[in-house]
Amino acid sequence: MAKKTARIGVRLSADEQQQVERSAKGQGYVSPSAFVRAAIRNEINGRDSEVTESEQRMTASLERQSQEIFRLHRGQQALFAVVDTLVKSFLTCVPEPPRDAISQSVARARERYSRFTKSAGQAMVGDSQAAMQELVTRADR
């Protein structure tokens, strides 16, 4: 260990001095000066290893969340593509109703659409969410 030759004077309030003394004693330092030197070394070197480990854990968590969001986004894009293709196929293959039956067809279509949206909403609460997640997971493989 190098011989200490430089001296820096630091003024502390009585409360700060007590906190330094308690922390030094609680953390097993020989003296409050040793505690202060260690604190200075930690600040000069960046941060102590506990903070670095904590930052690494947070970075890993954010990375996992980012990957999960990316997977969900990709799955959502695939679902939109499937729906778009289905709608184009449906509109291409289904003929227009005759002119004299358009008002009846529109009324029936609105009624069917209302039932469809209610059914879809109810299905999303149950097992459909798990089925969608399974489809997204399979698409990742």
Short mmCIF file of N, CA and C in Angstrom, two decimals:
data_model
loop_
_atom_site.label_atom_id
_atom_site.label_comp_id
_atom_site.label_asym_id
_atom_site.label_seq_id
_atom_site.Cartn_x
_atom_site.Cartn_y
_atom_site.Cartn_z
N MET A 1 0.84 -1.17 0.00
CA MET A 1 0.00 0.00 0.00
C MET A 1 0.89 1.24 0.00
N ALA A 2 0.56 2.21 -0.82
CA ALA A 2 1.37 3.42 -0.95
C ALA A 2 1.23 4.29 0.29
N LYS A 3 2.30 4.99 0.61
CA LYS A 3 2.31 5.89 1.76
C LYS A 3 1.47 7.12 1.43
N LYS A 4 0.63 7.52 2.37
CA LYS A 4 -0.26 8.66 2.18
C LYS A 4 0.53 9.94 2.46
N THR A 5 0.65 10.81 1.45
CA THR A 5 1.40 12.06 1.63
C THR A 5 0.53 13.28 1.42
N ALA A 6 -0.51 13.20 0.60
CA ALA A 6 -1.36 14.36 0.35
C ALA A 6 -2.46 14.42 1.39
N ARG A 7 -2.91 15.64 1.65
CA ARG A 7 -3.94 15.84 2.67
C ARG A 7 -4.98 16.79 2.11
N ILE A 8 -6.24 16.42 2.30
CA ILE A 8 -7.35 17.27 1.88
C ILE A 8 -8.24 17.48 3.10
N GLY A 9 -8.58 18.70 3.37
CA GLY A 9 -9.45 19.02 4.49
C GLY A 9 -10.88 19.14 4.03
N VAL A 10 -11.77 18.47 4.71
CA VAL A 10 -13.19 18.51 4.38
C VAL A 10 -13.94 18.90 5.63
N ARG A 11 -14.81 19.88 5.51
CA ARG A 11 -15.61 20.31 6.66
C ARG A 11 -16.98 19.62 6.57
N LEU A 12 -17.38 19.03 7.67
CA LEU A 12 -18.66 18.34 7.76
C LEU A 12 -19.46 18.93 8.90
N SER A 13 -20.77 18.85 8.77
CA SER A 13 -21.62 19.23 9.90
C SER A 13 -21.52 18.13 10.95
N ALA A 14 -21.96 18.41 12.15
CA ALA A 14 -21.90 17.41 13.22
C ALA A 14 -22.71 16.17 12.83
N ASP A 15 -23.84 16.38 12.20
CA ASP A 15 -24.68 15.26 11.79
C ASP A 15 -23.98 14.42 10.72
N GLU A 16 -23.37 15.07 9.73
CA GLU A 16 -22.64 14.34 8.69
C GLU A 16 -21.46 13.57 9.29
N GLN A 17 -20.77 14.17 10.24
CA GLN A 17 -19.64 13.49 10.88
C GLN A 17 -20.11 12.24 11.61
N GLN A 18 -21.23 12.33 12.31
CA GLN A 18 -21.77 11.16 13.00
C GLN A 18 -22.17 10.07 12.00
N GLN A 19 -22.76 10.47 10.88
CA GLN A 19 -23.16 9.49 9.86
C GLN A 19 -21.93 8.78 9.28
N VAL A 20 -20.86 9.55 9.03
CA VAL A 20 -19.64 8.96 8.50
C VAL A 20 -19.06 7.99 9.51
N GLU A 21 -19.01 8.37 10.76
CA GLU A 21 -18.44 7.51 11.80
C GLU A 21 -19.26 6.23 11.96
N ARG A 22 -20.58 6.38 11.96
CA ARG A 22 -21.45 5.20 12.09
C ARG A 22 -21.29 4.27 10.89
N SER A 23 -21.28 4.84 9.68
CA SER A 23 -21.13 4.03 8.47
C SER A 23 -19.78 3.32 8.45
N ALA A 24 -18.73 4.04 8.82
CA ALA A 24 -17.39 3.44 8.85
C ALA A 24 -17.34 2.28 9.82
N LYS A 25 -17.90 2.48 10.99
CA LYS A 25 -17.90 1.42 12.01
C LYS A 25 -18.79 0.25 11.56
N GLY A 26 -19.96 0.58 11.01
CA GLY A 26 -20.91 -0.45 10.58
C GLY A 26 -20.39 -1.28 9.42
N GLN A 27 -19.57 -0.70 8.57
CA GLN A 27 -19.07 -1.42 7.41
C GLN A 27 -17.68 -2.00 7.64
N GLY A 28 -17.18 -1.86 8.87
CA GLY A 28 -15.93 -2.52 9.24
C GLY A 28 -14.66 -1.79 8.85
N TYR A 29 -14.73 -0.50 8.62
CA TYR A 29 -13.52 0.25 8.31
C TYR A 29 -12.75 0.55 9.58
N VAL A 30 -11.43 0.67 9.45
CA VAL A 30 -10.54 0.94 10.59
C VAL A 30 -10.84 2.30 11.19
N SER A 31 -11.13 3.27 10.33
CA SER A 31 -11.38 4.63 10.80
C SER A 31 -12.30 5.33 9.82
N PRO A 32 -12.87 6.46 10.24
CA PRO A 32 -13.68 7.24 9.30
C PRO A 32 -12.86 7.70 8.10
N SER A 33 -11.58 7.96 8.30
CA SER A 33 -10.73 8.37 7.18
C SER A 33 -10.63 7.26 6.14
N ALA A 34 -10.50 6.02 6.58
CA ALA A 34 -10.44 4.89 5.65
C ALA A 34 -11.75 4.77 4.88
N PHE A 35 -12.85 5.03 5.56
CA PHE A 35 -14.16 5.00 4.91
C PHE A 35 -14.25 6.08 3.84
N VAL A 36 -13.80 7.29 4.17
CA VAL A 36 -13.85 8.40 3.22
C VAL A 36 -12.94 8.11 2.03
N ARG A 37 -11.74 7.56 2.27
CA ARG A 37 -10.85 7.21 1.17
C ARG A 37 -11.50 6.17 0.24
N ALA A 38 -12.15 5.19 0.82
CA ALA A 38 -12.82 4.16 0.01
C ALA A 38 -13.96 4.78 -0.81
N ALA A 39 -14.70 5.70 -0.19
CA ALA A 39 -15.79 6.36 -0.92
C ALA A 39 -15.23 7.17 -2.09
N ILE A 40 -14.10 7.85 -1.86
CA ILE A 40 -13.48 8.62 -2.93
C ILE A 40 -13.01 7.70 -4.05
N ARG A 41 -12.39 6.56 -3.70
CA ARG A 41 -11.94 5.59 -4.71
C ARG A 41 -13.12 5.08 -5.53
N ASN A 42 -14.21 4.79 -4.84
CA ASN A 42 -15.39 4.28 -5.54
C ASN A 42 -15.91 5.31 -6.54
N GLU A 43 -15.94 6.56 -6.16
CA GLU A 43 -16.42 7.60 -7.06
C GLU A 43 -15.46 7.81 -8.22
N ILE A 44 -14.16 7.77 -7.94
CA ILE A 44 -13.18 7.95 -9.02
C ILE A 44 -13.24 6.79 -10.00
N ASN A 45 -13.41 5.57 -9.50
CA ASN A 45 -13.46 4.38 -10.36
C ASN A 45 -14.80 4.20 -11.05
N GLY A 46 -15.73 5.02 -10.79
CA GLY A 46 -17.05 4.92 -11.42
C GLY A 46 -18.11 4.72 -10.37
N ARG A 47 -18.32 3.51 -10.00
CA ARG A 47 -19.30 3.15 -8.97
C ARG A 47 -18.83 1.85 -8.35
N ASP A 48 -19.37 1.54 -7.20
CA ASP A 48 -19.00 0.26 -6.59
C ASP A 48 -19.66 -0.88 -7.34
N SER A 49 -19.21 -2.09 -7.12
CA SER A 49 -19.67 -3.25 -7.89
C SER A 49 -21.16 -3.53 -7.71
N GLU A 50 -21.73 -3.18 -6.57
CA GLU A 50 -23.16 -3.42 -6.36
C GLU A 50 -23.99 -2.61 -7.33
N VAL A 51 -23.62 -1.35 -7.53
CA VAL A 51 -24.36 -0.52 -8.47
C VAL A 51 -24.18 -1.06 -9.88
N THR A 52 -22.98 -1.46 -10.23
CA THR A 52 -22.73 -2.01 -11.56
C THR A 52 -23.56 -3.26 -11.79
N GLU A 53 -23.62 -4.14 -10.80
CA GLU A 53 -24.44 -5.35 -10.94
C GLU A 53 -25.91 -5.00 -11.08
N SER A 54 -26.35 -4.02 -10.32
CA SER A 54 -27.74 -3.58 -10.40
C SER A 54 -28.03 -3.02 -11.79
N GLU A 55 -27.12 -2.22 -12.30
CA GLU A 55 -27.29 -1.68 -13.64
C GLU A 55 -27.32 -2.79 -14.67
N GLN A 56 -26.49 -3.81 -14.51
CA GLN A 56 -26.47 -4.92 -15.45
C GLN A 56 -27.80 -5.68 -15.42
N ARG A 57 -28.34 -5.88 -14.22
CA ARG A 57 -29.64 -6.57 -14.12
C ARG A 57 -30.74 -5.75 -14.78
N MET A 58 -30.73 -4.44 -14.56
CA MET A 58 -31.75 -3.59 -15.18
C MET A 58 -31.60 -3.60 -16.70
N THR A 59 -30.37 -3.56 -17.18
CA THR A 59 -30.12 -3.60 -18.62
C THR A 59 -30.62 -4.92 -19.21
N ALA A 60 -30.36 -6.02 -18.52
CA ALA A 60 -30.83 -7.32 -19.01
C ALA A 60 -32.36 -7.37 -19.03
N SER A 61 -32.99 -6.83 -18.00
CA SER A 61 -34.46 -6.80 -17.96
C SER A 61 -35.02 -5.97 -19.11
N LEU A 62 -34.44 -4.81 -19.34
CA LEU A 62 -34.90 -3.97 -20.44
C LEU A 62 -34.69 -4.65 -21.79
N GLU A 63 -33.59 -5.36 -21.92
CA GLU A 63 -33.32 -6.07 -23.17
C GLU A 63 -34.36 -7.18 -23.40
N ARG A 64 -34.69 -7.92 -22.34
CA ARG A 64 -35.72 -8.96 -22.47
C ARG A 64 -37.07 -8.35 -22.85
N GLN A 65 -37.42 -7.23 -22.21
CA GLN A 65 -38.68 -6.58 -22.54
C GLN A 65 -38.69 -6.08 -23.98
N SER A 66 -37.57 -5.55 -24.42
CA SER A 66 -37.46 -5.07 -25.80
C SER A 66 -37.66 -6.21 -26.78
N GLN A 67 -37.04 -7.36 -26.51
CA GLN A 67 -37.20 -8.53 -27.38
C GLN A 67 -38.65 -9.00 -27.40
N GLU A 68 -39.29 -8.99 -26.24
CA GLU A 68 -40.69 -9.43 -26.17
C GLU A 68 -41.60 -8.48 -26.94
N ILE A 69 -41.35 -7.19 -26.83
CA ILE A 69 -42.15 -6.21 -27.57
C ILE A 69 -41.94 -6.41 -29.07
N PHE A 70 -40.70 -6.67 -29.48
CA PHE A 70 -40.41 -6.92 -30.89
C PHE A 70 -41.17 -8.14 -31.38
N ARG A 71 -41.17 -9.22 -30.59
CA ARG A 71 -41.89 -10.44 -30.99
C ARG A 71 -43.38 -10.17 -31.12
N LEU A 72 -43.95 -9.44 -30.16
CA LEU A 72 -45.37 -9.12 -30.22
C LEU A 72 -45.70 -8.26 -31.44
N HIS A 73 -44.82 -7.31 -31.72
CA HIS A 73 -45.02 -6.45 -32.89
C HIS A 73 -45.01 -7.28 -34.17
N ARG A 74 -44.06 -8.20 -34.27
CA ARG A 74 -43.96 -9.05 -35.46
C ARG A 74 -45.21 -9.93 -35.58
N GLY A 75 -45.69 -10.47 -34.46
CA GLY A 75 -46.91 -11.27 -34.48
C GLY A 75 -48.12 -10.45 -34.90
N GLN A 76 -48.16 -9.22 -34.41
CA GLN A 76 -49.27 -8.34 -34.77
C GLN A 76 -49.25 -8.03 -36.27
N GLN A 77 -48.08 -7.78 -36.81
CA GLN A 77 -47.96 -7.54 -38.25
C GLN A 77 -48.43 -8.75 -39.05
N ALA A 78 -48.08 -9.94 -38.59
CA ALA A 78 -48.51 -11.16 -39.27
C ALA A 78 -50.04 -11.29 -39.23
N LEU A 79 -50.64 -10.99 -38.09
CA LEU A 79 -52.09 -11.07 -37.98
C LEU A 79 -52.78 -10.06 -38.90
N PHE A 80 -52.24 -8.84 -38.97
CA PHE A 80 -52.81 -7.86 -39.88
C PHE A 80 -52.71 -8.33 -41.33
N ALA A 81 -51.59 -8.95 -41.69
CA ALA A 81 -51.42 -9.46 -43.06
C ALA A 81 -52.44 -10.55 -43.36
N VAL A 82 -52.67 -11.43 -42.39
CA VAL A 82 -53.65 -12.50 -42.58
C VAL A 82 -55.05 -11.92 -42.77
N VAL A 83 -55.42 -10.97 -41.92
CA VAL A 83 -56.75 -10.37 -42.03
C VAL A 83 -56.88 -9.63 -43.36
N ASP A 84 -55.86 -8.90 -43.77
CA ASP A 84 -55.89 -8.17 -45.04
C ASP A 84 -56.10 -9.13 -46.21
N THR A 85 -55.37 -10.24 -46.21
CA THR A 85 -55.50 -11.24 -47.28
C THR A 85 -56.90 -11.86 -47.27
N LEU A 86 -57.40 -12.16 -46.07
CA LEU A 86 -58.74 -12.74 -45.95
C LEU A 86 -59.80 -11.78 -46.49
N VAL A 87 -59.71 -10.51 -46.13
CA VAL A 87 -60.69 -9.52 -46.59
C VAL A 87 -60.63 -9.36 -48.10
N LYS A 88 -59.42 -9.29 -48.66
CA LYS A 88 -59.30 -9.16 -50.12
C LYS A 88 -59.89 -10.37 -50.83
N SER A 89 -59.63 -11.56 -50.31
CA SER A 89 -60.19 -12.78 -50.91
C SER A 89 -61.71 -12.77 -50.81
N PHE A 90 -62.21 -12.40 -49.65
CA PHE A 90 -63.66 -12.37 -49.43
C PHE A 90 -64.32 -11.38 -50.38
N LEU A 91 -63.77 -10.18 -50.47
CA LEU A 91 -64.38 -9.16 -51.32
C LEU A 91 -64.28 -9.52 -52.80
N THR A 92 -63.28 -10.27 -53.17
CA THR A 92 -63.12 -10.69 -54.55
C THR A 92 -64.14 -11.78 -54.90
N CYS A 93 -64.41 -12.67 -53.98
CA CYS A 93 -65.24 -13.85 -54.27
C CYS A 93 -66.73 -13.66 -54.01
N VAL A 94 -67.10 -12.73 -53.15
CA VAL A 94 -68.52 -12.57 -52.81
C VAL A 94 -69.15 -11.54 -53.75
N PRO A 95 -70.23 -11.92 -54.45
CA PRO A 95 -70.86 -10.99 -55.39
C PRO A 95 -71.67 -9.91 -54.66
N GLU A 96 -71.89 -8.80 -55.35
CA GLU A 96 -72.73 -7.73 -54.81
C GLU A 96 -74.19 -8.22 -54.80
N PRO A 97 -74.97 -7.76 -53.81
CA PRO A 97 -76.39 -8.15 -53.82
C PRO A 97 -77.14 -7.40 -54.94
N PRO A 98 -78.28 -7.97 -55.35
CA PRO A 98 -79.08 -7.28 -56.38
C PRO A 98 -79.52 -5.90 -55.88
N ARG A 99 -79.74 -4.95 -56.79
CA ARG A 99 -80.08 -3.57 -56.42
C ARG A 99 -81.35 -3.50 -55.58
N ASP A 100 -82.36 -4.31 -55.89
CA ASP A 100 -83.61 -4.23 -55.14
C ASP A 100 -83.49 -4.81 -53.73
N ALA A 101 -82.41 -5.57 -53.41
CA ALA A 101 -82.25 -6.18 -52.08
C ALA A 101 -81.12 -5.54 -51.27
N ILE A 102 -80.58 -4.40 -51.74
CA ILE A 102 -79.43 -3.79 -51.05
C ILE A 102 -79.80 -3.36 -49.63
N SER A 103 -80.92 -2.70 -49.44
CA SER A 103 -81.28 -2.21 -48.09
C SER A 103 -81.45 -3.38 -47.12
N GLN A 104 -82.09 -4.47 -47.56
CA GLN A 104 -82.23 -5.65 -46.70
C GLN A 104 -80.87 -6.28 -46.42
N SER A 105 -80.01 -6.36 -47.43
CA SER A 105 -78.68 -6.95 -47.26
C SER A 105 -77.85 -6.13 -46.28
N VAL A 106 -77.94 -4.81 -46.38
CA VAL A 106 -77.18 -3.94 -45.47
C VAL A 106 -77.68 -4.12 -44.05
N ALA A 107 -78.99 -4.20 -43.85
CA ALA A 107 -79.55 -4.38 -42.51
C ALA A 107 -79.11 -5.71 -41.92
N ARG A 108 -79.17 -6.77 -42.73
CA ARG A 108 -78.71 -8.08 -42.25
C ARG A 108 -77.21 -8.07 -41.94
N ALA A 109 -76.44 -7.42 -42.81
CA ALA A 109 -74.99 -7.35 -42.60
C ALA A 109 -74.65 -6.61 -41.31
N ARG A 110 -75.34 -5.53 -41.03
CA ARG A 110 -75.11 -4.79 -39.77
C ARG A 110 -75.44 -5.66 -38.57
N GLU A 111 -76.51 -6.40 -38.67
CA GLU A 111 -76.91 -7.31 -37.58
C GLU A 111 -75.85 -8.40 -37.38
N ARG A 112 -75.40 -9.02 -38.48
CA ARG A 112 -74.35 -10.04 -38.38
C ARG A 112 -73.05 -9.45 -37.85
N TYR A 113 -72.72 -8.23 -38.28
CA TYR A 113 -71.48 -7.58 -37.81
C TYR A 113 -71.55 -7.31 -36.32
N SER A 114 -72.70 -6.89 -35.85
CA SER A 114 -72.87 -6.64 -34.42
C SER A 114 -72.66 -7.93 -33.62
N ARG A 115 -73.25 -9.02 -34.07
CA ARG A 115 -73.06 -10.31 -33.40
C ARG A 115 -71.59 -10.74 -33.47
N PHE A 116 -70.96 -10.51 -34.62
CA PHE A 116 -69.56 -10.87 -34.80
C PHE A 116 -68.66 -10.12 -33.82
N THR A 117 -68.85 -8.81 -33.70
CA THR A 117 -67.98 -8.03 -32.80
C THR A 117 -68.21 -8.42 -31.34
N LYS A 118 -69.44 -8.70 -30.96
CA LYS A 118 -69.70 -9.14 -29.59
C LYS A 118 -69.03 -10.49 -29.33
N SER A 119 -69.14 -11.39 -30.29
CA SER A 119 -68.52 -12.71 -30.15
C SER A 119 -67.00 -12.60 -30.06
N ALA A 120 -66.41 -11.75 -30.91
CA ALA A 120 -64.96 -11.57 -30.89
C ALA A 120 -64.51 -10.99 -29.55
N GLY A 121 -65.25 -10.03 -29.03
CA GLY A 121 -64.91 -9.43 -27.74
C GLY A 121 -64.98 -10.45 -26.61
N GLN A 122 -65.99 -11.28 -26.62
CA GLN A 122 -66.12 -12.31 -25.59
C GLN A 122 -65.01 -13.35 -25.72
N ALA A 123 -64.63 -13.68 -26.94
CA ALA A 123 -63.59 -14.68 -27.16
C ALA A 123 -62.23 -14.19 -26.68
N MET A 124 -61.96 -12.91 -26.77
CA MET A 124 -60.67 -12.36 -26.35
C MET A 124 -60.47 -12.48 -24.84
N VAL A 125 -61.53 -12.57 -24.09
CA VAL A 125 -61.43 -12.71 -22.64
C VAL A 125 -61.02 -14.13 -22.26
N GLY A 126 -61.40 -15.09 -23.05
CA GLY A 126 -61.16 -16.49 -22.70
C GLY A 126 -59.86 -17.04 -23.25
N ASP A 127 -59.96 -18.20 -23.88
CA ASP A 127 -58.79 -18.93 -24.36
C ASP A 127 -58.18 -18.35 -25.63
N SER A 128 -58.85 -17.41 -26.27
CA SER A 128 -58.32 -16.87 -27.52
C SER A 128 -57.00 -16.14 -27.31
N GLN A 129 -56.85 -15.48 -26.18
CA GLN A 129 -55.58 -14.80 -25.92
C GLN A 129 -54.44 -15.80 -25.86
N ALA A 130 -54.67 -16.93 -25.19
CA ALA A 130 -53.64 -17.97 -25.12
C ALA A 130 -53.37 -18.56 -26.49
N ALA A 131 -54.41 -18.74 -27.29
CA ALA A 131 -54.24 -19.28 -28.63
C ALA A 131 -53.44 -18.31 -29.51
N MET A 132 -53.73 -17.01 -29.38
CA MET A 132 -52.97 -16.01 -30.13
C MET A 132 -51.51 -16.03 -29.73
N GLN A 133 -51.26 -16.11 -28.42
CA GLN A 133 -49.88 -16.15 -27.94
C GLN A 133 -49.16 -17.38 -28.48
N GLU A 134 -49.85 -18.49 -28.53
CA GLU A 134 -49.25 -19.71 -29.06
C GLU A 134 -48.93 -19.55 -30.55
N LEU A 135 -49.81 -18.89 -31.29
CA LEU A 135 -49.53 -18.64 -32.70
C LEU A 135 -48.30 -17.76 -32.88
N VAL A 136 -48.19 -16.74 -32.04
CA VAL A 136 -47.03 -15.83 -32.11
C VAL A 136 -45.76 -16.61 -31.77
N THR A 137 -45.83 -17.46 -30.74
CA THR A 137 -44.66 -18.24 -30.34
C THR A 137 -44.25 -19.20 -31.45
N ARG A 138 -45.21 -19.84 -32.09
CA ARG A 138 -44.90 -20.76 -33.18
C ARG A 138 -44.28 -20.03 -34.36
N ALA A 139 -44.73 -18.81 -34.62
CA ALA A 139 -44.20 -18.02 -35.74
C ALA A 139 -42.74 -17.65 -35.48
N ASP A 140 -42.32 -17.55 -34.22
CA ASP A 140 -40.94 -17.19 -33.88
C ASP A 140 -39.98 -18.33 -34.15
N ARG A 141 -40.46 -19.55 -34.19
CA ARG A 141 -39.59 -20.72 -34.34
C ARG A 141 -39.13 -20.92 -35.71
#
